[in-house]
Coordinates of N, CA and C in Angstrom, one line a residue:
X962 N 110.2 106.8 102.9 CA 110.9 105.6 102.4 C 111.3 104.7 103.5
X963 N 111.3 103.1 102.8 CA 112.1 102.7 104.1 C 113.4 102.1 104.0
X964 N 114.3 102.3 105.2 CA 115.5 102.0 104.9 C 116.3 101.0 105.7
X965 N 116.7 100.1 105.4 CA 116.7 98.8 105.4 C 118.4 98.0 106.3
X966 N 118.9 98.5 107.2 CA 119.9 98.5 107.5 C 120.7 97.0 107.0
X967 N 122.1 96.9 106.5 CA 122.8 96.0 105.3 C 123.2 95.1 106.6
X968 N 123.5 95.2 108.0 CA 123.7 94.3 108.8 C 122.8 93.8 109.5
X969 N 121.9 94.2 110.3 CA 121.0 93.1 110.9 C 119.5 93.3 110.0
X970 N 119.2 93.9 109.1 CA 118.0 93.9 108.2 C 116.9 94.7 108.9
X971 N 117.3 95.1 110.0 CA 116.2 96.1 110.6 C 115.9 97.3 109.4
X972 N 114.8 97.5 109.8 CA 114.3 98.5 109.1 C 113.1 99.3 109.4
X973 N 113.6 100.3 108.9 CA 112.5 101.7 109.8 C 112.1 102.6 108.6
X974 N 111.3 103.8 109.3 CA 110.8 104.6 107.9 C 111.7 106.0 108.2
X975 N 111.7 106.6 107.0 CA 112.4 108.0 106.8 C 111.6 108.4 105.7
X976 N 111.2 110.0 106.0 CA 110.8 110.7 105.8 C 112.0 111.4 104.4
X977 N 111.6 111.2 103.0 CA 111.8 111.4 101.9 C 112.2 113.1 102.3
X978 N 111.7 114.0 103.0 CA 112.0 115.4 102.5 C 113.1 115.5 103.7
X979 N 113.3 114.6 104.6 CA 114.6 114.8 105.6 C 116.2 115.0 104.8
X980 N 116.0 114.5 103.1 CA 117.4 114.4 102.6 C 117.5 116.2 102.0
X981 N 116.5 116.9 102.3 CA 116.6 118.4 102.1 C 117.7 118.7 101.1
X982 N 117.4 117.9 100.1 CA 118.4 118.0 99.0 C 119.7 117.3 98.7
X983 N 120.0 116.8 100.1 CA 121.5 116.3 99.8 C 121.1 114.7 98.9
X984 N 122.4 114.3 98.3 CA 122.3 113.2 97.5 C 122.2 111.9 98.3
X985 N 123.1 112.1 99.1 CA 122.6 110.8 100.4 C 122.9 111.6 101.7
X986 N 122.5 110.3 102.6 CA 122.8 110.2 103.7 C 123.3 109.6 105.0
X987 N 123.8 109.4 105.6 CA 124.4 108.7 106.8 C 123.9 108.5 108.1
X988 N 123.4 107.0 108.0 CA 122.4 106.3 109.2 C 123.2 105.5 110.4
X989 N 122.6 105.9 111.6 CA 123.3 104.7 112.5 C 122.0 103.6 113.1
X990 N 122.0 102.3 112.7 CA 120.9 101.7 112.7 C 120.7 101.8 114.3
X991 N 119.2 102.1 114.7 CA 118.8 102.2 116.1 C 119.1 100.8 116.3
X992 N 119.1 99.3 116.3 CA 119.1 98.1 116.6 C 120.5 98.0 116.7
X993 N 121.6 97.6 116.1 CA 122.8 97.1 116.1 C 124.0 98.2 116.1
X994 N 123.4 99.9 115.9 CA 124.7 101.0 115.7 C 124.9 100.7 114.7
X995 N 124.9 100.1 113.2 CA 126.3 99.8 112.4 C 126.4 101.4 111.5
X996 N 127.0 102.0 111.1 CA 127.0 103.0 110.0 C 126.8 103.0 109.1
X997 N 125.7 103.3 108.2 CA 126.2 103.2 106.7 C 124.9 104.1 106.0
X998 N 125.2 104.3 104.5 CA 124.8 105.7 103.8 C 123.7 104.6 102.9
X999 N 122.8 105.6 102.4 CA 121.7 105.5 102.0 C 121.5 107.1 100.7
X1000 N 121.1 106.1 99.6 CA 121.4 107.4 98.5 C 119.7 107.9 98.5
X1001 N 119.6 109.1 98.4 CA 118.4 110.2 97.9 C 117.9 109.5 96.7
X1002 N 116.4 108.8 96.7 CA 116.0 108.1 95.9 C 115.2 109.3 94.7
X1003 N 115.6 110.7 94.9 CA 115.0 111.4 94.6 C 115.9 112.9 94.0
X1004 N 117.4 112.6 94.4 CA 118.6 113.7 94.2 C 119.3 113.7 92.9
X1005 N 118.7 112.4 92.1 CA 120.3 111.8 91.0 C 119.2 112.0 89.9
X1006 N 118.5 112.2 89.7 CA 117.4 112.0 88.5 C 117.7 113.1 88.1
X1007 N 118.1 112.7 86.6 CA 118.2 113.9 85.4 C 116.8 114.8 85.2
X1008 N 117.1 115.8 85.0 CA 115.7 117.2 84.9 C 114.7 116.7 83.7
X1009 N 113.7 116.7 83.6 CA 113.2 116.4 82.1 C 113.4 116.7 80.8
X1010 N 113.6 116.1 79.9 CA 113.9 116.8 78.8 C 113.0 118.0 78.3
X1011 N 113.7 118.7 77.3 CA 112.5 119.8 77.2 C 111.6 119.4 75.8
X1012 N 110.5 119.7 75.7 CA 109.2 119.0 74.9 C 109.8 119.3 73.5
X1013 N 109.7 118.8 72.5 CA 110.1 118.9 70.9 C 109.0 119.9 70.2
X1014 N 109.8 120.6 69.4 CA 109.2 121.7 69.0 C 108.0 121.1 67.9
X1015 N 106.5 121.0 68.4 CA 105.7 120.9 67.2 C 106.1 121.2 66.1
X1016 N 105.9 120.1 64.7 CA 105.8 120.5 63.3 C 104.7 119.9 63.0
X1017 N 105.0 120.1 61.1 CA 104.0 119.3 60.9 C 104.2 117.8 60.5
X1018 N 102.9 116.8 60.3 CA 102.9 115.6 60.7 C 103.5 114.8 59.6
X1019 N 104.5 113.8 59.2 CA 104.4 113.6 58.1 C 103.4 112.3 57.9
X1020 N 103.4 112.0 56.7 CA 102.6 110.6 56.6 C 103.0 109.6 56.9
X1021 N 102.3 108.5 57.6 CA 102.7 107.5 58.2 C 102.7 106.6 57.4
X1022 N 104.0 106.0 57.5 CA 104.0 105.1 56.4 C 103.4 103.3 57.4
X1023 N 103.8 102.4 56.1 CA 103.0 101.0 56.9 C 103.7 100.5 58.6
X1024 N 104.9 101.2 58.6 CA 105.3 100.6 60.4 C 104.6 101.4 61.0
X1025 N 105.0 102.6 60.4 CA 104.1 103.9 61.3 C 102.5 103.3 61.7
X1026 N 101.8 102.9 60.6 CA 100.1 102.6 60.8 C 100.3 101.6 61.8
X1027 N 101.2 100.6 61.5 CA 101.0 99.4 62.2 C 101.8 99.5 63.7
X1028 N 102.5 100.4 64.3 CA 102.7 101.0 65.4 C 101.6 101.4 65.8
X1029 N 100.6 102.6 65.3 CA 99.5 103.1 66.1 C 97.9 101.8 66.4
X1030 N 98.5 101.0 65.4 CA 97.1 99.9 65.5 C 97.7 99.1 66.8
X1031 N 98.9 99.3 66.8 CA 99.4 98.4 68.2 C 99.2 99.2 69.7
X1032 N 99.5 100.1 69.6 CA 99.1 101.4 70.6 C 98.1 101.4 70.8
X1033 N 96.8 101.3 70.1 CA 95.6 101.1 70.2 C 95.0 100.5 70.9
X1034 N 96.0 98.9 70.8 CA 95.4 98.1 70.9 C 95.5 97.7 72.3
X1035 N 97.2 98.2 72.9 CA 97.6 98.0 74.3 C 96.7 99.0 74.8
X1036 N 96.0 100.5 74.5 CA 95.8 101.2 75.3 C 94.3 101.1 75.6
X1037 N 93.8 100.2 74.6 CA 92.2 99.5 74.6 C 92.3 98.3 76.4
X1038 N 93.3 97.7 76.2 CA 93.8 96.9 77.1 C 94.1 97.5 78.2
X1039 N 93.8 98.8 78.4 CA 94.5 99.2 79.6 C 96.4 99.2 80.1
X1040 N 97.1 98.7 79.0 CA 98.4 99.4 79.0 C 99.1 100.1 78.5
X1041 N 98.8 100.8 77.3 CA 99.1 101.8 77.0 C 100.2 101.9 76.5
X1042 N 101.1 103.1 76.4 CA 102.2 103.3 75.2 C 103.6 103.7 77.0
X1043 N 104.9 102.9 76.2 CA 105.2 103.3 77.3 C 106.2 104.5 77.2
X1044 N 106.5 105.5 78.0 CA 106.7 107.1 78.4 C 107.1 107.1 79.3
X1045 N 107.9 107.9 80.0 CA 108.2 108.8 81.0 C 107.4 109.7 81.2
X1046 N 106.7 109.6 82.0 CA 105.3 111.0 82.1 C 105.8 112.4 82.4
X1047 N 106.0 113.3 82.0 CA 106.2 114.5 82.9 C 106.0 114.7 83.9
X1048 N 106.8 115.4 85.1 CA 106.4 115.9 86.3 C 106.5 114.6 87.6
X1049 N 106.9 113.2 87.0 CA 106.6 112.1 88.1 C 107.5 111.3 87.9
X1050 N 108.3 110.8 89.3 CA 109.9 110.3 88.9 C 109.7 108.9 89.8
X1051 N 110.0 108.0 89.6 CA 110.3 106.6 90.0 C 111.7 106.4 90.0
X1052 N 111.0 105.3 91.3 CA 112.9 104.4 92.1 C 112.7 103.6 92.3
X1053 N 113.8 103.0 92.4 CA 113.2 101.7 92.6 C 114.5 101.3 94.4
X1054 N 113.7 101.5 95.2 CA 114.4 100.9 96.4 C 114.8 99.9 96.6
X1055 N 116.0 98.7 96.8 CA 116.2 97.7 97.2 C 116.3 97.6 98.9
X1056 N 115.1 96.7 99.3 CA 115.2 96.2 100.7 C 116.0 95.6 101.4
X1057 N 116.0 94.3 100.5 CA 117.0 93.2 100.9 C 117.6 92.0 99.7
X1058 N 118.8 91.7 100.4 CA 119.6 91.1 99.4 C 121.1 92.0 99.0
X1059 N 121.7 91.5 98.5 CA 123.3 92.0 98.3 C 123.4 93.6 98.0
X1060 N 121.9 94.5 97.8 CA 122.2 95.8 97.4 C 121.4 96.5 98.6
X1061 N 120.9 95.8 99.4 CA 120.2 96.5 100.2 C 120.6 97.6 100.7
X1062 N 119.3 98.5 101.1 CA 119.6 99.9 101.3 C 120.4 101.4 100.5
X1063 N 120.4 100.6 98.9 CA 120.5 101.6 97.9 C 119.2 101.7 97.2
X1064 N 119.4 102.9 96.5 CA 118.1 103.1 95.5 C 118.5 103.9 94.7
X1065 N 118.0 103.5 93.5 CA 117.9 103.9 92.3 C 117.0 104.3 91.1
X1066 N 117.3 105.6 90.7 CA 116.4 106.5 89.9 C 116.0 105.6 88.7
X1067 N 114.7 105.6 88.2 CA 114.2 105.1 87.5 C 114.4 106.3 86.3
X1068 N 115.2 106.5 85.2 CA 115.3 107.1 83.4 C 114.9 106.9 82.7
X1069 N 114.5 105.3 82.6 CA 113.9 105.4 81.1 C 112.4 104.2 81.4
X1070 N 111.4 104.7 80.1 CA 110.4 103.9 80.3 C 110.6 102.2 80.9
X1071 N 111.5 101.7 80.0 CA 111.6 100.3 80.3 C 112.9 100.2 81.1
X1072 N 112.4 99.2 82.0 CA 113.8 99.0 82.8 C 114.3 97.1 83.4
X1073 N 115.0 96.9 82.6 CA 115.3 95.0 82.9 C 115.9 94.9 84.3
X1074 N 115.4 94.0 85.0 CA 116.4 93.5 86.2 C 117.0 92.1 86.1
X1075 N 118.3 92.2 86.3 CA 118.7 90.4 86.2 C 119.7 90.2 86.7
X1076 N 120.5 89.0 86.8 CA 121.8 88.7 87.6 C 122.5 89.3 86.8
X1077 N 123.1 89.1 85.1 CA 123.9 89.4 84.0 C 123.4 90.2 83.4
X1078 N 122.6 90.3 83.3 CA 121.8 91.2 81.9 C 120.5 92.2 82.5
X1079 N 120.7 93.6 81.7 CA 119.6 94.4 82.5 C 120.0 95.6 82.2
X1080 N 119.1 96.3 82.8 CA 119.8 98.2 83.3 C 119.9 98.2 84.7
X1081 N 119.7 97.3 85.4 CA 119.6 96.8 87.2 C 120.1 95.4 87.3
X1082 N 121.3 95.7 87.6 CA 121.7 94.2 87.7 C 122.3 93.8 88.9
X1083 N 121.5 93.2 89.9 CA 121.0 92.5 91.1 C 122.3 91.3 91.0
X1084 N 123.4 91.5 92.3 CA 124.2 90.7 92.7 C 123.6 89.4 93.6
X1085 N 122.8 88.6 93.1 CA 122.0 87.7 93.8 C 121.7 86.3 93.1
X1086 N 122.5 85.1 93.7 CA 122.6 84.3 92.4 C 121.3 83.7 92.1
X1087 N 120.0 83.4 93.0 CA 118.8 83.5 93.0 C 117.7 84.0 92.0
X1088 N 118.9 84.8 91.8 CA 117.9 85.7 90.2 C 118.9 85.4 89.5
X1089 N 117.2 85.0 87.8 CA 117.8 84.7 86.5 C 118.9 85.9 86.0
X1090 N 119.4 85.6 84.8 CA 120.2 86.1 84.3 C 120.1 87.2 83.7
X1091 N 118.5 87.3 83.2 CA 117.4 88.2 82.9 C 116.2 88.2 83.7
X1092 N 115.6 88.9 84.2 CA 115.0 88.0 85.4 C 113.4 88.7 85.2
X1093 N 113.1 90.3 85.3 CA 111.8 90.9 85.0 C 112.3 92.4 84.6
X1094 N 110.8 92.6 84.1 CA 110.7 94.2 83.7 C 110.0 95.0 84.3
X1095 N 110.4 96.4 84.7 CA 109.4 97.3 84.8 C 109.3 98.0 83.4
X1096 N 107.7 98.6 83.4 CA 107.3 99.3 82.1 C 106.9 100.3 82.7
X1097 N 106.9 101.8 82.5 CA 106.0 103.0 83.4 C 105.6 103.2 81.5
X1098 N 104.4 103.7 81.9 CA 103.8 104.0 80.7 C 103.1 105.0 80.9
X1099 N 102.8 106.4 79.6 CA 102.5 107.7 79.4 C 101.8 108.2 80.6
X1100 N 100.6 107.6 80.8 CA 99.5 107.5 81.9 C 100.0 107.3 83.5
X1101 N 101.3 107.1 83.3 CA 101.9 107.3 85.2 C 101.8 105.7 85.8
X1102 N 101.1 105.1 84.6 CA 101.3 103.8 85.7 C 102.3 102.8 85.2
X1103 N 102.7 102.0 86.3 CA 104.1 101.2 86.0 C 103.6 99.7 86.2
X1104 N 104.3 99.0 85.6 CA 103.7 97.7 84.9 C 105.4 96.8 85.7
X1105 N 105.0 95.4 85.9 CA 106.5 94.7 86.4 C 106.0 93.2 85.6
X1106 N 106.6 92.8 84.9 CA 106.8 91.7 84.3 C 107.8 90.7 84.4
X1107 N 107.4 89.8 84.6 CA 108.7 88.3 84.9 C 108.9 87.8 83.6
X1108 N 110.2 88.0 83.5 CA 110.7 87.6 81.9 C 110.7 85.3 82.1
X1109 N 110.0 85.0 82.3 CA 110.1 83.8 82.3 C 111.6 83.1 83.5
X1110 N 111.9 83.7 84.8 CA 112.5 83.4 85.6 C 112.3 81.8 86.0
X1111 N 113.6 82.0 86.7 CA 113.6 80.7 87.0 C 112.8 80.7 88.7
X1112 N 113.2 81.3 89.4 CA 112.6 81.5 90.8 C 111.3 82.5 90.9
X1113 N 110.4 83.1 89.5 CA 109.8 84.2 89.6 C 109.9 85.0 90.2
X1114 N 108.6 86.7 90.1 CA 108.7 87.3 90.4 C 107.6 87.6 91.3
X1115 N 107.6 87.9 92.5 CA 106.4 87.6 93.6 C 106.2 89.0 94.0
X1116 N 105.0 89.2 94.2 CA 104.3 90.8 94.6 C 103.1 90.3 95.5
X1117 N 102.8 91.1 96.8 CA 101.7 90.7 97.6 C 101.3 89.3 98.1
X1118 N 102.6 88.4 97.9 CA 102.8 87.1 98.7 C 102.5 86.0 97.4
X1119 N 102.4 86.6 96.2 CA 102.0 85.3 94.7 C 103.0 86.0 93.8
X1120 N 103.1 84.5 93.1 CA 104.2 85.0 91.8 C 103.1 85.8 90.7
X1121 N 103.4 86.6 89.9 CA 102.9 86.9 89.0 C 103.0 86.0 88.0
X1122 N 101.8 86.6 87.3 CA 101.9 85.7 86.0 C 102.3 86.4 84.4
X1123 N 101.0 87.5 84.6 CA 101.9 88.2 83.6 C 102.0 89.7 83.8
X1124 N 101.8 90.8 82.8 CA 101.7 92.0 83.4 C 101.2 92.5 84.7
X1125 N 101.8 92.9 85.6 CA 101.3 93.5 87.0 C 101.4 94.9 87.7
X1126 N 100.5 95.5 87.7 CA 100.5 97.0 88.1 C 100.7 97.1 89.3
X1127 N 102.5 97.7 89.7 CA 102.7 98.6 90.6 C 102.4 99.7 91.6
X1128 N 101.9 99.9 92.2 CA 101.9 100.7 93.0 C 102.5 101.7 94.0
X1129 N 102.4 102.9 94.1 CA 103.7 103.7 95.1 C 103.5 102.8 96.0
X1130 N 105.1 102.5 96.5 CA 105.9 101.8 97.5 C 105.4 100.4 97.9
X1131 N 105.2 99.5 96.6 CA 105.0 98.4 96.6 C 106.0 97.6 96.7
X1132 N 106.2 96.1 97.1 CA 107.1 95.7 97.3 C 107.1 94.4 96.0
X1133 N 108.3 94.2 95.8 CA 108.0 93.1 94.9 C 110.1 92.4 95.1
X1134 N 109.5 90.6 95.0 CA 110.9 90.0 95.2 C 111.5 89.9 94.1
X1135 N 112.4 89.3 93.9 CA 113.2 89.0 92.6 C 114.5 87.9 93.3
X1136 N 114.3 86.5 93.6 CA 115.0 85.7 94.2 C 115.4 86.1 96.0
X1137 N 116.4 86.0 96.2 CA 116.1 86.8 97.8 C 116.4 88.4 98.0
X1138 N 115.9 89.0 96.7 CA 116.1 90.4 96.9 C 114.6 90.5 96.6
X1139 N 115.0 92.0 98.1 CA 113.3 92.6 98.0 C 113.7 94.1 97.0
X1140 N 113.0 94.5 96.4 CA 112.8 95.9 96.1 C 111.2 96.6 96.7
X1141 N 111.1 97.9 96.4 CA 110.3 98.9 96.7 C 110.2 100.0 95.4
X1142 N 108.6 100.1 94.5 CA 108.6 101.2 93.6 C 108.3 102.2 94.4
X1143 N 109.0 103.2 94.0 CA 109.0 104.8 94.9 C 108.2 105.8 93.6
X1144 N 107.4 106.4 93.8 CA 106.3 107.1 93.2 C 106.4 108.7 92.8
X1145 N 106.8 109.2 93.1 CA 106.8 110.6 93.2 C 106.4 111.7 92.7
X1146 N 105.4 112.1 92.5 CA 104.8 113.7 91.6 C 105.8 114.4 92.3
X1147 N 106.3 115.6 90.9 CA 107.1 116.7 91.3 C 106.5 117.7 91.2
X1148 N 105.8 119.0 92.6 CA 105.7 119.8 92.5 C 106.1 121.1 91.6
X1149 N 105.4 121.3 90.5 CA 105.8 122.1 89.7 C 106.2 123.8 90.3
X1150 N 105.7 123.9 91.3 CA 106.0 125.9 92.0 C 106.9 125.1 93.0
X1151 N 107.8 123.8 93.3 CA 108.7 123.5 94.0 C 110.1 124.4 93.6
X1152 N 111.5 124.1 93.7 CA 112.5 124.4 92.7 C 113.5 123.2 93.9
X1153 N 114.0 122.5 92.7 CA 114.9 121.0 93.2 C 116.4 122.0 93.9

């Protein structure tokens, strides 16, 4: 991971399995000395839920059909239904900007970021109120969409336009905050 020191913005890399389990940790930036902690982008994530016991199917009624014609239609498209995949946990790291150098576990499929409104709400007056979404869907891949921002949302030096596939430890702005998606397969013969 990298980790982004909150006074002079230096930043270096750290090795994800150095947190050997603890929830955070305590850095002194090589550049300026200053102190400060850095949370385990990988320690706070609830365990998976456990799978629902197969029954049988009932009949789908007309939302039901018209749900699966929509599923269809995203997964024809290449995006799919969106999920929490088993076994693979997302974070989302902030770089830079008012939260720099925390990170946070990604829970649930969809996730809003904005100044007011969201499940990540970014102290940056630069970002909208509502600002973008991440989508992780069944298939492991994560999707980042700009809810119609006022400053957009920029990945790989361009704003996007509309849906845009993530990648582990991609970077993407949101006004003058950076973030970083964190990726992670969990070895199943591991134990957390």
């Amino acid at each position: 991971m990298i980790v982004v020191c909150p006074s002079c913005s230096a930043r270096f890399q750290y090795a994800d399995s150095r947190f050997q389990g603890a929830t955070s940790k305590r850095f002194q930036c090589p550049k300026c000395s200053t102190l400060f902690e850095v949370m385990n982008p990988f320690g706070s994530a609830a365990p998976p839920a456990p799978a629902p016991t197969p029954g049988p199917e009932p009949t789908p009624g007309p939302t039901e059909t018209t749900s699966r014609k929509r599923d269809a239609m995203l997964a024809s498209a290449g995006l799919g239904e969106t999920a929490m995949p088993p076994g693979i946990r997302y974070s989302l790291a902030f770089l830079t900007g008012p939260q720099a150098s925390t990170v946070r576990a990604l829970t649930s499929a969809v996730t809003t970021l904005g100044r007011e409104e969201g499940d990540v709400l970014i102290n940056d007056p630069e970002t909208s109120r509502k600002h973008a979404r991440i989508e992780i869907h069944g298939d492991g891949t994560a999707w980042l969409t700009d809810l119609g921002s006022t400053n957009g949302t920029i990945t790989g030096g361009k704003t996007i336009e509309g849906p845009t596939q993530l990648l582990d430890r991609q970077e993407f702005s949101c006004g003058r905050s950076t973030f970083m998606l964190l990726i992670r397969t969990l070895d199943a013969n591991a134990s957390d």
